[in-house]
PDB file of C-alpha atoms in Angstrom:
ATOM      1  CA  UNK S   7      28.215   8.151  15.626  1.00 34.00           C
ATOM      2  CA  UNK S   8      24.336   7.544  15.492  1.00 37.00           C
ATOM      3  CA  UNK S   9      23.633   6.505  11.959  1.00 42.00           C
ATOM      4  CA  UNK S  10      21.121   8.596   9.847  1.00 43.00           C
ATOM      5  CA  UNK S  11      18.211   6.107  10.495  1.00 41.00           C
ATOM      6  CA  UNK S  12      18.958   6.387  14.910  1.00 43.00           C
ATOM      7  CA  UNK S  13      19.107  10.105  13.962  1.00 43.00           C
ATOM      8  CA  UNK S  14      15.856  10.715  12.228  1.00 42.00           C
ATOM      9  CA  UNK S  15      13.381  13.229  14.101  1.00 43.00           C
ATOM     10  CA  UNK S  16       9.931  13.669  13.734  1.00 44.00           C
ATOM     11  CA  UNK S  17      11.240  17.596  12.775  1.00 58.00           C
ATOM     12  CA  UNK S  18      13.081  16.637  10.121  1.00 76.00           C
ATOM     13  CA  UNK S  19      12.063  18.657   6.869  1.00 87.00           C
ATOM     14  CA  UNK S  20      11.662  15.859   4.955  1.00 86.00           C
ATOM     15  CA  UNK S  21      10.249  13.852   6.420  1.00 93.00           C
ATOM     16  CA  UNK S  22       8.027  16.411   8.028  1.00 94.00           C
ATOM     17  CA  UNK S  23       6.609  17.616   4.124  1.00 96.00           C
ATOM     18  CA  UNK S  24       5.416  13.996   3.350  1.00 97.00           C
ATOM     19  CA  UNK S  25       3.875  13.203   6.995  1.00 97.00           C
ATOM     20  CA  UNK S  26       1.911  16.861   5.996  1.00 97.00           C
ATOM     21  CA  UNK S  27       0.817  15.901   2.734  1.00 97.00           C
ATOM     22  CA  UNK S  28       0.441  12.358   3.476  1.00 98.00           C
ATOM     23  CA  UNK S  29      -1.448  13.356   6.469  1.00 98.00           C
ATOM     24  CA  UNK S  30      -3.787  15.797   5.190  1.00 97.00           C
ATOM     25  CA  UNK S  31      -5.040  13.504   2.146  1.00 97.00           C
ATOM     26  CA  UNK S  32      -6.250  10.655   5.271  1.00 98.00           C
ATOM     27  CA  UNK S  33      -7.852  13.960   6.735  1.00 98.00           C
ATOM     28  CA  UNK S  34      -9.527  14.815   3.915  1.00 97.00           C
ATOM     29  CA  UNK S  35     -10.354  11.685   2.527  1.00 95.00           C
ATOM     30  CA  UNK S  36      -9.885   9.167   4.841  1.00 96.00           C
ATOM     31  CA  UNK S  37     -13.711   8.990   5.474  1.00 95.00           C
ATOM     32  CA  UNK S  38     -14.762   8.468   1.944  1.00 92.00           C
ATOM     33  CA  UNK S  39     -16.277   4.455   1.170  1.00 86.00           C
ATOM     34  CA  UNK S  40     -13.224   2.282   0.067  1.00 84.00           C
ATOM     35  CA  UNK S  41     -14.508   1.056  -3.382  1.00 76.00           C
ATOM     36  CA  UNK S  42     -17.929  -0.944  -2.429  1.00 74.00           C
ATOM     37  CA  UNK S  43     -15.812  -2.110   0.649  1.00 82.00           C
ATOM     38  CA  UNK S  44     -17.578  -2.111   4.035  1.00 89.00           C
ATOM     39  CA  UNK S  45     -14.830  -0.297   5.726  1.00 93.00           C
ATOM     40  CA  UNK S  46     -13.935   3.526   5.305  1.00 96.00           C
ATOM     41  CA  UNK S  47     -10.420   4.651   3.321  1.00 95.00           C
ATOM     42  CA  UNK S  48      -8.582   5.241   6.217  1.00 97.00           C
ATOM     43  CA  UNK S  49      -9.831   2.295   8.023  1.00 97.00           C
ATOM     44  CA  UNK S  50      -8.891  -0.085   5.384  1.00 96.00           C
ATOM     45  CA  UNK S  51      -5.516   1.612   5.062  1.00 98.00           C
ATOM     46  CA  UNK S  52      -5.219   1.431   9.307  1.00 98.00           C
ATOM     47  CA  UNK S  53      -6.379  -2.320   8.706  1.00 98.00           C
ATOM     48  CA  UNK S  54      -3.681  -3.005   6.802  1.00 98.00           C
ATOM     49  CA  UNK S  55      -0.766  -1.164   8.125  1.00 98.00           C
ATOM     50  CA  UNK S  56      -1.669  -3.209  11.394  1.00 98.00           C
ATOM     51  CA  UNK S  57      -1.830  -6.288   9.603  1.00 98.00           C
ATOM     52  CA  UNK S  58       1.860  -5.819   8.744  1.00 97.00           C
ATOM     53  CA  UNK S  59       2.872  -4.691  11.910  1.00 97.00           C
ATOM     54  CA  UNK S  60       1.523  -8.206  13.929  1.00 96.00           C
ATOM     55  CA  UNK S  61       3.183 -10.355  10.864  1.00 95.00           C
ATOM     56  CA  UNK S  62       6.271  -8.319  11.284  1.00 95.00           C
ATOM     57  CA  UNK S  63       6.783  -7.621  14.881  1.00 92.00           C
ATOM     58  CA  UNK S  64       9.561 -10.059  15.727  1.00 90.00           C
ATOM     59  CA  UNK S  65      11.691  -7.881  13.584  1.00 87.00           C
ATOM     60  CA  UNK S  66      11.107  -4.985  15.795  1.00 78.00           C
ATOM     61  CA  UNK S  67      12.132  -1.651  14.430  1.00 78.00           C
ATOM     62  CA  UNK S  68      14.239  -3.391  11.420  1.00 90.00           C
ATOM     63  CA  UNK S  69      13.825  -0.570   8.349  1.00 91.00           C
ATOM     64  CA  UNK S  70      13.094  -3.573   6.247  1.00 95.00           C
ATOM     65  CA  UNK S  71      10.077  -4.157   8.086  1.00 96.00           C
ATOM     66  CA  UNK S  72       9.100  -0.285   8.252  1.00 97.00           C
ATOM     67  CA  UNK S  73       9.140  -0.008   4.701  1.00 98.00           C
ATOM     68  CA  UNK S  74       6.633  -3.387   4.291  1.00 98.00           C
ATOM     69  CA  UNK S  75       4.258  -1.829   7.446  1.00 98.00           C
ATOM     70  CA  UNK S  76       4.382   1.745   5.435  1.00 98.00           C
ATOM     71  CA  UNK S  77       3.997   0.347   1.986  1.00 98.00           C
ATOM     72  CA  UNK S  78       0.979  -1.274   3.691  1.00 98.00           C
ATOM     73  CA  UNK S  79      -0.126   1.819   5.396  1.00 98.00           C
ATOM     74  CA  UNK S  80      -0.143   4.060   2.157  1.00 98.00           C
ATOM     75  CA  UNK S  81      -0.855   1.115  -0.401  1.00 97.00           C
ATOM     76  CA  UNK S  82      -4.207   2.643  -1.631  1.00 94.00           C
ATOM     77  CA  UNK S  83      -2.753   6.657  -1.549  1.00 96.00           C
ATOM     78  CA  UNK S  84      -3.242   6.709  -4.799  1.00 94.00           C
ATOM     79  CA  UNK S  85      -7.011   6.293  -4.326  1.00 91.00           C
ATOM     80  CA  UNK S  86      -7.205   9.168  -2.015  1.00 94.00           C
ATOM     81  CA  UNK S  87      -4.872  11.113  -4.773  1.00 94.00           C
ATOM     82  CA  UNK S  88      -8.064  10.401  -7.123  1.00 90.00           C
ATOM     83  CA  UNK S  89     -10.607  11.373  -4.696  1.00 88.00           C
ATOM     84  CA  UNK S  90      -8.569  14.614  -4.402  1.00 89.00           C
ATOM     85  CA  UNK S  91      -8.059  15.497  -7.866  1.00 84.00           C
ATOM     86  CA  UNK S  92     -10.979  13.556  -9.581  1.00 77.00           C
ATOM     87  CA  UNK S  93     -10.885  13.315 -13.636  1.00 70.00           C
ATOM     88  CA  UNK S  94     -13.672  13.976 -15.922  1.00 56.00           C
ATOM     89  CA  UNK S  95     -12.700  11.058 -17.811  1.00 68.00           C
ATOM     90  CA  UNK S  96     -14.787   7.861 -17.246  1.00 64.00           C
ATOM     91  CA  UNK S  97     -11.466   6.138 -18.269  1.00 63.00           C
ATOM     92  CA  UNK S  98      -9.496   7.388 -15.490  1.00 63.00           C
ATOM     93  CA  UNK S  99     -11.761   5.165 -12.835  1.00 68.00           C
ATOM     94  CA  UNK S 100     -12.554   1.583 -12.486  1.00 68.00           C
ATOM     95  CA  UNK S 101     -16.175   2.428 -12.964  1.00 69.00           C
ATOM     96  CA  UNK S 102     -17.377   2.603  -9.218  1.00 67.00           C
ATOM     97  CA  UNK S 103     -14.309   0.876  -7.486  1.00 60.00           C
ATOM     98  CA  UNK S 104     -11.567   3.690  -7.476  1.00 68.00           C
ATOM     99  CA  UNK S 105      -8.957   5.197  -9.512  1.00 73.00           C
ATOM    100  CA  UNK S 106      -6.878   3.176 -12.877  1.00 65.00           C
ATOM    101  CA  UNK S 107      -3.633   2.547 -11.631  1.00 85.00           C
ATOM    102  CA  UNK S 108      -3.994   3.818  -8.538  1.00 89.00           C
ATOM    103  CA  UNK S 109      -1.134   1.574  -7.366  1.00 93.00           C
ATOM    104  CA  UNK S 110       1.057   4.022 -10.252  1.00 93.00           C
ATOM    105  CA  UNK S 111      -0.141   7.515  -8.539  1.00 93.00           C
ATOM    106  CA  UNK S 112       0.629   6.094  -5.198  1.00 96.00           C
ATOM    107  CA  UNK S 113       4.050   5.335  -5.602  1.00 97.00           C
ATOM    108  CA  UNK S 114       5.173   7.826  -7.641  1.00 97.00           C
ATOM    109  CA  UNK S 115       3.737  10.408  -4.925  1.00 97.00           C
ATOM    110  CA  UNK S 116       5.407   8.300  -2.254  1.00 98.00           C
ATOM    111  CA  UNK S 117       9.021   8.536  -4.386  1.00 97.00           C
ATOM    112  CA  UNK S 118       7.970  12.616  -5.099  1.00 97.00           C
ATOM    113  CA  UNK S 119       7.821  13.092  -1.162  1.00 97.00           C
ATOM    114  CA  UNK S 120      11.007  10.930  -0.672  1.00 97.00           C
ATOM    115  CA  UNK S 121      10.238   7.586   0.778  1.00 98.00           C
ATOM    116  CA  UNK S 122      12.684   5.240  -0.096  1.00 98.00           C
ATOM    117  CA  UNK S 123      12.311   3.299  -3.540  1.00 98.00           C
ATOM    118  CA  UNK S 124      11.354  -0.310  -1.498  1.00 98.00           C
ATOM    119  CA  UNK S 125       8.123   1.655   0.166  1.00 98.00           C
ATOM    120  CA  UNK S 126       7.042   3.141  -3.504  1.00 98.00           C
ATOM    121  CA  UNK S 127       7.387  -0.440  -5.689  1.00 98.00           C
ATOM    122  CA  UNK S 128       5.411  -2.416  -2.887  1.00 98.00           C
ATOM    123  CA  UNK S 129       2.752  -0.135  -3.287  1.00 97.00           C
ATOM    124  CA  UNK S 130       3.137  -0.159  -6.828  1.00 96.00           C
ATOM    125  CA  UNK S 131       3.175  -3.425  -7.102  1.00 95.00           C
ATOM    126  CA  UNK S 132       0.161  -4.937  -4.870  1.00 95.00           C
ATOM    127  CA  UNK S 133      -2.196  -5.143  -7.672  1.00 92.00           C
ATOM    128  CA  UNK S 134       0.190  -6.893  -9.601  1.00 94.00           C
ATOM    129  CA  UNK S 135       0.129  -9.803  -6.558  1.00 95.00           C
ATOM    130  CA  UNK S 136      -3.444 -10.200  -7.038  1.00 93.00           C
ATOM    131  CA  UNK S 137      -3.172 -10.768 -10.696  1.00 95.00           C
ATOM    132  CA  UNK S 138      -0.415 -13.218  -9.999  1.00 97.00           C
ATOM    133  CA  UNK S 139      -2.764 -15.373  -7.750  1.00 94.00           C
ATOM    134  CA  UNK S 140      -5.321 -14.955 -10.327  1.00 94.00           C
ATOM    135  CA  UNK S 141      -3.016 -16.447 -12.677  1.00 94.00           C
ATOM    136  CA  UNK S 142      -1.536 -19.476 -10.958  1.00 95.00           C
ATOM    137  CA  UNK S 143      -4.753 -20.746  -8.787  1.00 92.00           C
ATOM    138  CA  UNK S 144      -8.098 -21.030 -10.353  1.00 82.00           C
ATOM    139  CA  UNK S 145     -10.456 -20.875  -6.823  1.00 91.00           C
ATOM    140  CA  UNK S 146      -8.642 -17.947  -5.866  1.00 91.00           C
ATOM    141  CA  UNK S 147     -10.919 -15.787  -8.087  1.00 89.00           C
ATOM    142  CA  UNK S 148     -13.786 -16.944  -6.900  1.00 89.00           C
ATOM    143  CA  UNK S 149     -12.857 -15.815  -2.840  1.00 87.00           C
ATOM    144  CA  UNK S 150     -11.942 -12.252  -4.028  1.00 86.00           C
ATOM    145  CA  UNK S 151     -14.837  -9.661  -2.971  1.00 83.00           C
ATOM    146  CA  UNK S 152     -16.930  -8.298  -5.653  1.00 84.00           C
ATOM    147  CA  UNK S 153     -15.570  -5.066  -6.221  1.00 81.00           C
ATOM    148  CA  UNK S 154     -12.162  -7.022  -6.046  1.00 83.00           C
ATOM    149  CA  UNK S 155     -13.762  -8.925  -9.214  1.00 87.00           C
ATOM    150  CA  UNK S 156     -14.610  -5.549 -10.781  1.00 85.00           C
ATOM    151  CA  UNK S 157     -10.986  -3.977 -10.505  1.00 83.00           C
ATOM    152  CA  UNK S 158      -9.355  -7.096 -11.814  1.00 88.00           C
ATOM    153  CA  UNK S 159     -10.751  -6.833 -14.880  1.00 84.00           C
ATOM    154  CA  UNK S 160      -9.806  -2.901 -15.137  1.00 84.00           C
ATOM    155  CA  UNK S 161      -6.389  -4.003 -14.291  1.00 88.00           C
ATOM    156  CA  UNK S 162      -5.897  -6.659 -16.789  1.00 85.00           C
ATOM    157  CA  UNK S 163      -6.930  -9.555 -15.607  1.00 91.00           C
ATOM    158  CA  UNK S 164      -4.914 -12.600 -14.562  1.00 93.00           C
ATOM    159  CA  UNK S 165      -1.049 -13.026 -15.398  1.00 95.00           C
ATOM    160  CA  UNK S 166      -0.255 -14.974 -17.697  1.00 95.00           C
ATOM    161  CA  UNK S 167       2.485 -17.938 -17.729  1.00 96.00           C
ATOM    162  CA  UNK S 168       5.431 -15.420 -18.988  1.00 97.00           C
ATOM    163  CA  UNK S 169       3.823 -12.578 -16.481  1.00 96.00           C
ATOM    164  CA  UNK S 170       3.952 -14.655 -13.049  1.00 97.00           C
ATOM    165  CA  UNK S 171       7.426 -16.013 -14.036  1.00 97.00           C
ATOM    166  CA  UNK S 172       8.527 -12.108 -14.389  1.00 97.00           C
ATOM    167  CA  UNK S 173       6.595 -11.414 -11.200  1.00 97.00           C
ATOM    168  CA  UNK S 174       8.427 -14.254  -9.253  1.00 97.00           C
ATOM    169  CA  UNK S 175      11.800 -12.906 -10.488  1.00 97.00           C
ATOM    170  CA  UNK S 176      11.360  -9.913  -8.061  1.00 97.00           C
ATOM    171  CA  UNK S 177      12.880 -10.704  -5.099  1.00 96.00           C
ATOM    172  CA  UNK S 178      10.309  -8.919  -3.216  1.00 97.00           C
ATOM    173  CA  UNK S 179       7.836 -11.076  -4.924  1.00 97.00           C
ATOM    174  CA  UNK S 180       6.872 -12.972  -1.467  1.00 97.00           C
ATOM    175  CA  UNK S 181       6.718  -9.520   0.379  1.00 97.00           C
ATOM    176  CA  UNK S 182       4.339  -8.342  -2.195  1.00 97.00           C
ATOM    177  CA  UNK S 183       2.169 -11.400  -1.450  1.00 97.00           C
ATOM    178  CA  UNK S 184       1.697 -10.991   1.838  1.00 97.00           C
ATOM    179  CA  UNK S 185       0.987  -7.399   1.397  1.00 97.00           C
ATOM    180  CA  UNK S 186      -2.211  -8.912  -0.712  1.00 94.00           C
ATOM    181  CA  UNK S 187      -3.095 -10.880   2.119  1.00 95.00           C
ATOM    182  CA  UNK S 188      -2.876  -7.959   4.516  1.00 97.00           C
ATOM    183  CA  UNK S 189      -4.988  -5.999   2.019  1.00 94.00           C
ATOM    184  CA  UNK S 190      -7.348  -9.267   1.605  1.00 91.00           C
ATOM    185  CA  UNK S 191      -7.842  -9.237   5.491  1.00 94.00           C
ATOM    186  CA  UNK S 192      -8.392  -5.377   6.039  1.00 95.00           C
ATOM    187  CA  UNK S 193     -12.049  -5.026   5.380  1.00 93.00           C
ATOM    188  CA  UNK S 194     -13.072  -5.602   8.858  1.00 94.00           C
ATOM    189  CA  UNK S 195     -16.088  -3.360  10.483  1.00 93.00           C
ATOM    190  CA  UNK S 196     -15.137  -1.947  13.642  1.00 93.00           C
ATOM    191  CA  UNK S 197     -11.769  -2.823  13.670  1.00 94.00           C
ATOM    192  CA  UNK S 198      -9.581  -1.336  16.781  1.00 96.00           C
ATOM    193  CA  UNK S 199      -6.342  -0.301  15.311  1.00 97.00           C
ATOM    194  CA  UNK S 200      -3.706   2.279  16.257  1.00 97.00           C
ATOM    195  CA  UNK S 201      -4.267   5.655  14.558  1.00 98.00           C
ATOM    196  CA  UNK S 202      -2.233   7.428  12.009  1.00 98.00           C
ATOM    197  CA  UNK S 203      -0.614   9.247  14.129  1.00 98.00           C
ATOM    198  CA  UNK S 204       1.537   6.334  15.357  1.00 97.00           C
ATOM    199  CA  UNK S 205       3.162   5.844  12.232  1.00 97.00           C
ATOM    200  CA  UNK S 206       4.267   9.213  12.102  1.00 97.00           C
ATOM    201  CA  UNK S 207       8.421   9.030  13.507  1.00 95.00           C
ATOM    202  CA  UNK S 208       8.502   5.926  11.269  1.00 96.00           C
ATOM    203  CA  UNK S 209       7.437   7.558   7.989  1.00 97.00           C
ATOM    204  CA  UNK S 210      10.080  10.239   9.402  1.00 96.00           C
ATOM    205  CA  UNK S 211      12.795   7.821   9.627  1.00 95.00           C
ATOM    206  CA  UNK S 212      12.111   6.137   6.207  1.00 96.00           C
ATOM    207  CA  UNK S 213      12.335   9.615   4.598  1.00 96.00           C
ATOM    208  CA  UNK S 214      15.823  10.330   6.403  1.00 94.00           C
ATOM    209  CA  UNK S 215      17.405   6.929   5.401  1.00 93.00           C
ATOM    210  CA  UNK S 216      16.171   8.149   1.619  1.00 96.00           C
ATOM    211  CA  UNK S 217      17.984  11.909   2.041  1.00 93.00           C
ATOM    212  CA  UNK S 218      20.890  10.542   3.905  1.00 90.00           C
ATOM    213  CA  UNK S 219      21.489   7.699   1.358  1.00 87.00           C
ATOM    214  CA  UNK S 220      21.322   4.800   3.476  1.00 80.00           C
ATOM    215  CA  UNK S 221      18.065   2.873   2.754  1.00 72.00           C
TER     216      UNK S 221
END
C-alpha cells in the first residue's frame, strides 16, 4: 500500500489548516521590509526556500530534504507572527530589526499547525548557527550585514566555548549551517524565484507524515 507520505493530498485537513494560515500571514505580510534588508519578507523567505531547493535537489523529493527546503521557506514566520500581532513592549523587538526570538514563535507555530518536529527545531534553531559562527571565527562578524550586527547582540551574542560544543552535539548541527548560509545569501534584489504556491503539496505532505506518524 502507498505509504502516508505517497498518500498526502493537497486536501488533506491538515495539512490544508497550516498551508491557510501559513499562507495568509505571506499575504498579509509578505510585503512588509525584512529588518533593514533590501529585499521584502516574502522575498527573503522565497530567497531562501530556493536556496535549499538548488543545494538539495539531487535528493529529489527525499522528506529529509522537504523538511530542510520548508524550514528554509518559513524560517523567519515568526517575524511575520510579530508583524501580525505587534507588542507594545519595546522589549519584545530587536529595536528596528524584527521580533525577540522570533526563531521561538516560528517554530512553535510550525509544531501548533503540525509540521513535523525536524521542520520546527531548524527554524528554531537558525539564529543559534549564526551565533555559533560568531563564536568560533573572528572575521565572520565583520561580513554579517548591519542589521545582522544589530540582532546579534539582541540574541546574545557569540557562543561561547561550552555553547558551540552543545551546538555541534546536534546532529543537525551542519543542516542548521547551511540553512545560515541560505539565509546569508537571500537578500538579493530582484531575485526570480518560484512562488509560494509551489511549496504548497510539500508543506501538505510534511503535515501528513506528522498525523500519520511516520516523519
Amino acid at each position: 500500500a502507498p505509504s502516508a507520505y505517497r498518500m498526502a493530498s493537497k486536501e488533506s485537513p491538515v495539512g490544508s489548516a497550516a498551508w491557510a494560515r501559513l499562507s495568509g500571514l505571506f499575504a498579509a505580510w509578505g510585503a512588509c521590509d525584512y529588518v533593514g534588508e533590501p529585499v521584502s519578507q516574502a522575498e527573503h523567505s522565497l530567497q531562501c526556500a530556493k536556496c535549499a531547493m538548488d543545494a538539495t535537489k539531487s535528493r529529489a523529493a527525499a522528506p529529509d530534504r522537504e523538511e530542510e527546503v520548508l524550514g528554509a521557506l518559513f524560517h523567519d514566520i515568526g517575524h511575520m507572527l510579530g508583524l501580525a500581532a505587534p507588542s507594545a513592549d519595546p522589549a519584545d523587538r530587536m529595536g528596528d530589526c524584527g521580533v525577540m526570538h522570533h526563531e521561538r514563535l516560528g517554530g512553535a507555530e510550525l509544531r501548533r499547525l503540525g509540521l513535523t518536529p525536524r521542520v520546527a527545531k531548524l527554524v528554531e534553531q537558525h539564529v543559534n548557527a549564526k551565533r555559533y559562527l560568531c563564536g568560533t571565527n573572528p572575521n565572520y562578524y565583520e561580513k554579517l550585514s548591519p542589521a545582522s550586527r544589530t540582532t546579534l547582540g539582541y540574541q546574545g551574542g557569540p557562543f561561547d566555548a561550552e555553547e558551540c560544543r552543545a551546538f555541534l552535539a546536534d546532529p543537525d548541527s551542519k543542516v542548521i549551517l547551511k540553512l545560515r548560509t541560505w539565509d546569508e545569501a537571500a537578500k538579493v534584489e530582484g531575485m526570480k524565484v518560484p512562488p509560494l504556491e509551489s511549496y504548497k503539496e510539500m508543506l501538505v505532505r510534511n503535515c501528513e507524515r506528522q498525523a500519520a506518524g511516520t516523519a
